[in-house]
Amino acid sequence: HLDTLNFGSLQYSLNFLTKTGVSTIEEHILELCDYAKFEFTKLNLLDDAVVHRNNHSSIFNIKGDQKLYVYLKNQDIITSLRGAGLRISLHFYNTIEDIDTLLKKLYRYR
């Protein structure tokens, strides 16, 4: 059966995103990515290839291990273990303050 509550939620989301505008969403995500890349670079958390890349996606793989993953999870920060690092994904609903919270936790961990 079709769930009408889900259709209502989807409609609300589509209306919100349409009202906000794709260009506003894109600008916000780019601002988050630039800020995160700058800060992650200062902490030496990114591979050189990423540091020297002019444009990067909203997904970062920072240097880290299982121990850091568990630490961040216990701090209510969701990441994913990927290869030799942790995946950090930034989205429209994230803020600079969210990144600052992550950075504070990373500084404390070191």
Tab-separated table of N, CA and C in Angstrom:
chain	number	residue	atom	x	y	z
A	1	HIS	N	0.836	-1.181	0.000
A	1	HIS	CA	0.000	0.000	0.000
A	1	HIS	C	0.882	1.245	0.000
A	2	LEU	N	0.307	2.333	-0.404
A	2	LEU	CA	1.039	3.596	-0.427
A	2	LEU	C	0.817	4.332	0.887
A	3	ASP	N	1.873	4.828	1.449
A	3	ASP	CA	1.809	5.508	2.740
A	3	ASP	C	1.618	7.003	2.519
A	4	THR	N	0.436	7.499	2.807
A	4	THR	CA	0.132	8.910	2.551
A	4	THR	C	0.952	9.846	3.440
A	5	LEU	N	1.321	9.408	4.640
A	5	LEU	CA	2.164	10.234	5.507
A	5	LEU	C	3.506	10.498	4.829
A	6	ASN	N	4.062	9.469	4.203
A	6	ASN	CA	5.339	9.651	3.496
A	6	ASN	C	5.193	10.608	2.323
A	7	PHE	N	4.074	10.529	1.625
A	7	PHE	CA	3.850	11.458	0.506
A	7	PHE	C	3.773	12.894	1.015
A	8	GLY	N	3.118	13.083	2.160
A	8	GLY	CA	3.037	14.414	2.744
A	8	GLY	C	4.404	14.938	3.144
A	9	SER	N	5.228	14.072	3.737
A	9	SER	CA	6.582	14.464	4.131
A	9	SER	C	7.426	14.800	2.916
A	10	LEU	N	7.299	13.998	1.877
A	10	LEU	CA	8.035	14.245	0.641
A	10	LEU	C	7.599	15.569	0.027
A	11	GLN	N	6.307	15.828	0.006
A	11	GLN	CA	5.796	17.078	-0.554
A	11	GLN	C	6.321	18.276	0.232
A	12	TYR	N	6.323	18.172	1.555
A	12	TYR	CA	6.838	19.259	2.389
A	12	TYR	C	8.309	19.516	2.066
A	13	SER	N	9.097	18.441	1.963
A	13	SER	CA	10.522	18.581	1.652
A	13	SER	C	10.736	19.217	0.294
A	14	LEU	N	9.985	18.765	-0.698
A	14	LEU	CA	10.125	19.333	-2.041
A	14	LEU	C	9.751	20.809	-2.061
A	15	ASN	N	8.697	21.164	-1.357
A	15	ASN	CA	8.297	22.573	-1.279
A	15	ASN	C	9.389	23.410	-0.603
A	16	PHE	N	9.956	22.892	0.488
A	16	PHE	CA	11.015	23.607	1.204
A	16	PHE	C	12.232	23.811	0.303
A	17	LEU	N	12.660	22.749	-0.375
A	17	LEU	CA	13.840	22.839	-1.237
A	17	LEU	C	13.586	23.770	-2.420
A	18	THR	N	12.384	23.724	-2.974
A	18	THR	CA	12.034	24.605	-4.092
A	18	THR	C	12.029	26.057	-3.638
A	19	LYS	N	11.439	26.314	-2.473
A	19	LYS	CA	11.389	27.670	-1.926
A	19	LYS	C	12.795	28.189	-1.634
A	20	THR	N	13.650	27.330	-1.091
A	20	THR	CA	15.019	27.718	-0.761
A	20	THR	C	15.823	28.005	-2.023
A	21	GLY	N	15.676	27.157	-3.019
A	21	GLY	CA	16.365	27.345	-4.287
A	21	GLY	C	17.659	26.570	-4.381
A	22	VAL	N	17.875	25.979	-5.530
A	22	VAL	CA	19.055	25.147	-5.761
A	22	VAL	C	20.334	25.967	-5.626
A	23	SER	N	20.334	27.195	-6.107
A	23	SER	CA	21.568	27.999	-6.039
A	23	SER	C	21.922	28.334	-4.590
A	24	THR	N	20.931	28.588	-3.753
A	24	THR	CA	21.189	28.850	-2.333
A	24	THR	C	21.753	27.615	-1.654
A	25	ILE	N	21.187	26.474	-1.973
A	25	ILE	CA	21.665	25.208	-1.405
A	25	ILE	C	23.099	24.953	-1.847
A	26	GLU	N	23.366	25.155	-3.130
A	26	GLU	CA	24.719	24.943	-3.656
A	26	GLU	C	25.720	25.877	-2.998
A	27	GLU	N	25.392	27.146	-2.863
A	27	GLU	CA	26.293	28.112	-2.233
A	27	GLU	C	26.601	27.715	-0.793
A	28	HIS	N	25.591	27.273	-0.073
A	28	HIS	CA	25.777	26.882	1.325
A	28	HIS	C	26.714	25.671	1.437
A	29	ILE	N	26.479	24.675	0.598
A	29	ILE	CA	27.320	23.482	0.631
A	29	ILE	C	28.762	23.824	0.252
A	30	LEU	N	28.941	24.681	-0.742
A	30	LEU	CA	30.296	25.099	-1.129
A	30	LEU	C	30.992	25.838	0.007
A	31	GLU	N	30.266	26.686	0.727
A	31	GLU	CA	30.834	27.394	1.874
A	31	GLU	C	31.280	26.406	2.948
A	32	LEU	N	30.430	25.420	3.236
A	32	LEU	CA	30.779	24.398	4.217
A	32	LEU	C	32.025	23.630	3.786
A	33	CYS	N	32.078	23.242	2.529
A	33	CYS	CA	33.206	22.451	2.014
A	33	CYS	C	34.511	23.236	2.068
A	34	ASP	N	34.465	24.493	1.666
A	34	ASP	CA	35.679	25.322	1.707
A	34	ASP	C	36.181	25.464	3.138
A	35	TYR	N	35.271	25.711	4.058
A	35	TYR	CA	35.643	25.871	5.458
A	35	TYR	C	36.220	24.575	6.022
A	36	ALA	N	35.517	23.466	5.764
A	36	ALA	CA	35.976	22.168	6.273
A	36	ALA	C	37.335	21.804	5.688
A	37	LYS	N	37.509	22.004	4.397
A	37	LYS	CA	38.793	21.664	3.773
A	37	LYS	C	39.925	22.488	4.380
A	38	PHE	N	39.692	23.770	4.590
A	38	PHE	CA	40.712	24.634	5.185
A	38	PHE	C	41.085	24.140	6.585
A	39	GLU	N	40.079	23.851	7.393
A	39	GLU	CA	40.325	23.423	8.775
A	39	GLU	C	40.931	22.017	8.839
A	40	PHE	N	40.443	21.100	8.009
A	40	PHE	CA	41.005	19.748	7.991
A	40	PHE	C	42.453	19.768	7.525
A	41	THR	N	42.759	20.679	6.606
A	41	THR	CA	44.133	20.813	6.127
A	41	THR	C	45.041	21.288	7.248
A	42	LYS	N	44.583	22.252	8.036
A	42	LYS	CA	45.387	22.741	9.170
A	42	LYS	C	45.708	21.621	10.155
A	43	LEU	N	44.791	20.671	10.288
A	43	LEU	CA	45.005	19.551	11.208
A	43	LEU	C	45.722	18.377	10.550
A	44	ASN	N	46.119	18.538	9.273
A	44	ASN	CA	46.786	17.471	8.523
A	44	ASN	C	45.940	16.195	8.472
A	45	LEU	N	44.645	16.368	8.236
A	45	LEU	CA	43.736	15.231	8.188
A	45	LEU	C	43.412	14.772	6.774
A	46	LEU	N	43.892	15.499	5.771
A	46	LEU	CA	43.558	15.173	4.384
A	46	LEU	C	44.786	14.700	3.613
A	47	ASP	N	44.545	13.836	2.641
A	47	ASP	CA	45.616	13.420	1.738
A	47	ASP	C	46.061	14.630	0.911
A	48	ASP	N	47.308	14.613	0.498
A	48	ASP	CA	47.843	15.712	-0.304
A	48	ASP	C	47.040	15.952	-1.581
A	49	ALA	N	46.563	14.884	-2.192
A	49	ALA	CA	45.786	15.029	-3.425
A	49	ALA	C	44.534	15.871	-3.192
A	50	VAL	N	43.914	15.698	-2.049
A	50	VAL	CA	42.707	16.469	-1.721
A	50	VAL	C	43.079	17.912	-1.403
A	51	VAL	N	44.155	18.094	-0.665
A	51	VAL	CA	44.596	19.435	-0.287
A	51	VAL	C	44.860	20.278	-1.527
A	52	HIS	N	45.444	19.685	-2.557
A	52	HIS	CA	45.824	20.427	-3.755
A	52	HIS	C	44.716	20.478	-4.811
A	53	ARG	N	43.618	19.856	-4.559
A	53	ARG	CA	42.490	19.856	-5.487
A	53	ARG	C	41.757	21.192	-5.378
A	54	ASN	N	41.482	21.824	-6.529
A	54	ASN	CA	40.759	23.103	-6.516
A	54	ASN	C	39.317	22.935	-6.062
A	55	ASN	N	38.640	21.947	-6.586
A	55	ASN	CA	37.250	21.693	-6.215
A	55	ASN	C	37.145	20.298	-5.613
A	56	HIS	N	36.397	20.212	-4.543
A	56	HIS	CA	36.228	18.936	-3.870
A	56	HIS	C	34.755	18.756	-3.530
A	57	SER	N	34.335	17.523	-3.417
A	57	SER	CA	32.937	17.232	-3.106
A	57	SER	C	32.623	17.548	-1.647
A	58	SER	N	31.406	17.290	-1.252
A	58	SER	CA	30.988	17.535	0.126
A	58	SER	C	31.275	16.334	1.021
A	59	ILE	N	32.024	15.383	0.500
A	59	ILE	CA	32.401	14.196	1.259
A	59	ILE	C	33.915	14.201	1.424
A	60	PHE	N	34.353	14.120	2.679
A	60	PHE	CA	35.772	14.104	2.985
A	60	PHE	C	36.131	12.796	3.658
A	61	ASN	N	37.307	12.282	3.337
A	61	ASN	CA	37.856	11.127	4.035
A	61	ASN	C	39.039	11.625	4.842
A	62	ILE	N	38.825	11.783	6.153
A	62	ILE	CA	39.895	12.290	7.010
A	62	ILE	C	40.692	11.119	7.574
A	63	LYS	N	41.940	11.399	7.908
A	63	LYS	CA	42.794	10.373	8.494
A	63	LYS	C	42.237	9.996	9.865
A	64	GLY	N	42.089	8.708	10.097
A	64	GLY	CA	41.557	8.250	11.371
A	64	GLY	C	41.408	6.743	11.371
A	65	ASP	N	41.118	6.208	12.534
A	65	ASP	CA	41.018	4.761	12.685
A	65	ASP	C	39.766	4.408	13.491
A	66	GLN	N	39.658	3.141	13.824
A	66	GLN	CA	38.518	2.630	14.589
A	66	GLN	C	38.370	3.375	15.917
A	67	LYS	N	39.489	3.671	16.550
A	67	LYS	CA	39.465	4.349	17.850
A	67	LYS	C	38.852	5.750	17.719
A	68	LEU	N	39.242	6.497	16.686
A	68	LEU	CA	38.666	7.823	16.450
A	68	LEU	C	37.189	7.700	16.093
A	69	TYR	N	36.858	6.707	15.292
A	69	TYR	CA	35.465	6.467	14.912
A	69	TYR	C	34.588	6.282	16.158
A	70	VAL	N	35.040	5.437	17.066
A	70	VAL	CA	34.287	5.164	18.298
A	70	VAL	C	34.207	6.427	19.154
A	71	TYR	N	35.314	7.150	19.265
A	71	TYR	CA	35.334	8.392	20.040
A	71	TYR	C	34.288	9.371	19.507
A	72	LEU	N	34.283	9.596	18.191
A	72	LEU	CA	33.330	10.540	17.602
A	72	LEU	C	31.893	10.048	17.761
A	73	LYS	N	31.697	8.748	17.606
A	73	LYS	CA	30.357	8.185	17.789
A	73	LYS	C	29.867	8.438	19.214
A	74	ASN	N	30.749	8.276	20.188
A	74	ASN	CA	30.392	8.546	21.586
A	74	ASN	C	30.138	10.029	21.844
A	75	GLN	N	30.608	10.880	20.931
A	75	GLN	CA	30.379	12.327	21.024
A	75	GLN	C	29.170	12.747	20.167
A	76	ASP	N	28.401	11.751	19.700
A	76	ASP	CA	27.215	11.974	18.849
A	76	ASP	C	27.555	12.595	17.497
A	77	ILE	N	28.713	12.239	16.967
A	77	ILE	CA	29.116	12.667	15.632
A	77	ILE	C	29.180	11.419	14.761
A	78	ILE	N	28.374	11.412	13.720
A	78	ILE	CA	28.258	10.251	12.855
A	78	ILE	C	29.285	10.344	11.725
A	79	THR	N	30.106	9.324	11.609
A	79	THR	CA	31.053	9.178	10.502
A	79	THR	C	30.941	7.749	10.001
A	80	SER	N	31.681	7.428	8.958
A	80	SER	CA	31.730	6.061	8.449
A	80	SER	C	33.179	5.670	8.271
A	81	LEU	N	33.518	4.469	8.710
A	81	LEU	CA	34.866	3.958	8.465
A	81	LEU	C	34.994	3.633	6.983
A	82	ARG	N	36.000	4.214	6.333
A	82	ARG	CA	36.227	3.968	4.914
A	82	ARG	C	37.722	3.860	4.673
A	83	GLY	N	38.159	2.672	4.320
A	83	GLY	CA	39.577	2.465	4.047
A	83	GLY	C	40.429	2.844	5.234
A	84	ALA	N	41.382	3.726	4.999
A	84	ALA	CA	42.303	4.144	6.059
A	84	ALA	C	41.837	5.436	6.726
A	85	GLY	N	40.540	5.687	6.714
A	85	GLY	CA	40.069	6.934	7.300
A	85	GLY	C	38.599	6.905	7.656
A	86	LEU	N	38.103	8.092	7.963
A	86	LEU	CA	36.704	8.273	8.320
A	86	LEU	C	36.041	9.195	7.309
A	87	ARG	N	34.880	8.810	6.860
A	87	ARG	CA	34.137	9.635	5.911
A	87	ARG	C	33.286	10.629	6.684
A	88	ILE	N	33.441	11.899	6.310
A	88	ILE	CA	32.647	12.997	6.836
A	88	ILE	C	31.836	13.533	5.662
A	89	SER	N	30.536	13.538	5.777
A	89	SER	CA	29.663	14.025	4.698
A	89	SER	C	28.946	15.280	5.156
A	90	LEU	N	29.063	16.325	4.366
A	90	LEU	CA	28.404	17.588	4.664
A	90	LEU	C	27.159	17.732	3.798
A	91	HIS	N	26.099	18.246	4.410
A	91	HIS	CA	24.822	18.368	3.724
A	91	HIS	C	24.265	19.770	3.933
A	92	PHE	N	23.219	20.080	3.211
A	92	PHE	CA	22.585	21.390	3.267
A	92	PHE	C	22.164	21.763	4.685
A	93	TYR	N	21.743	20.792	5.457
A	93	TYR	CA	21.252	21.079	6.799
A	93	TYR	C	22.383	21.267	7.817
A	94	ASN	N	23.627	21.023	7.425
A	94	ASN	CA	24.759	21.267	8.317
A	94	ASN	C	25.093	22.754	8.351
A	95	THR	N	25.822	23.139	9.397
A	95	THR	CA	26.219	24.534	9.576
A	95	THR	C	27.724	24.605	9.858
A	96	ILE	N	28.237	25.821	9.797
A	96	ILE	CA	29.633	26.055	10.186
A	96	ILE	C	29.824	25.633	11.645
A	97	GLU	N	28.825	25.877	12.460
A	97	GLU	CA	28.894	25.503	13.873
A	97	GLU	C	29.025	23.987	14.035
A	98	ASP	N	28.371	23.226	13.169
A	98	ASP	CA	28.511	21.762	13.202
A	98	ASP	C	29.960	21.366	12.934
A	99	ILE	N	30.571	22.013	11.960
A	99	ILE	CA	31.971	21.716	11.638
A	99	ILE	C	32.866	22.124	12.808
A	100	ASP	N	32.571	23.272	13.413
A	100	ASP	CA	33.352	23.708	14.575
A	100	ASP	C	33.241	22.713	15.729
A	101	THR	N	32.057	22.148	15.926
A	101	THR	CA	31.871	21.132	16.963
A	101	THR	C	32.748	19.925	16.679
A	102	LEU	N	32.749	19.468	15.435
A	102	LEU	CA	33.610	18.354	15.043
A	102	LEU	C	35.073	18.703	15.277
A	103	LEU	N	35.475	19.898	14.882
A	103	LEU	CA	36.872	20.306	15.045
A	103	LEU	C	37.278	20.325	16.513
A	104	LYS	N	36.410	20.821	17.371
A	104	LYS	CA	36.721	20.829	18.816
A	104	LYS	C	36.939	19.424	19.328
A	105	LYS	N	36.110	18.493	18.877
A	105	LYS	CA	36.259	17.100	19.306
A	105	LYS	C	37.564	16.518	18.772
A	106	LEU	N	37.910	16.860	17.542
A	106	LEU	CA	39.170	16.365	16.960
A	106	LEU	C	40.376	16.931	17.691
A	107	TYR	N	40.325	18.208	18.048
A	107	TYR	CA	41.427	18.818	18.811
A	107	TYR	C	41.574	18.133	20.168
A	108	ARG	N	40.453	17.855	20.822
A	108	ARG	CA	40.500	17.192	22.133
A	108	ARG	C	41.036	15.776	22.028
A	109	TYR	N	40.751	15.124	20.926
A	109	TYR	CA	41.176	13.737	20.729
A	109	TYR	C	42.683	13.639	20.585
A	110	ARG	N	43.258	14.640	19.952
A	110	ARG	CA	44.698	14.608	19.663
A	110	ARG	C	45.430	14.684	20.907
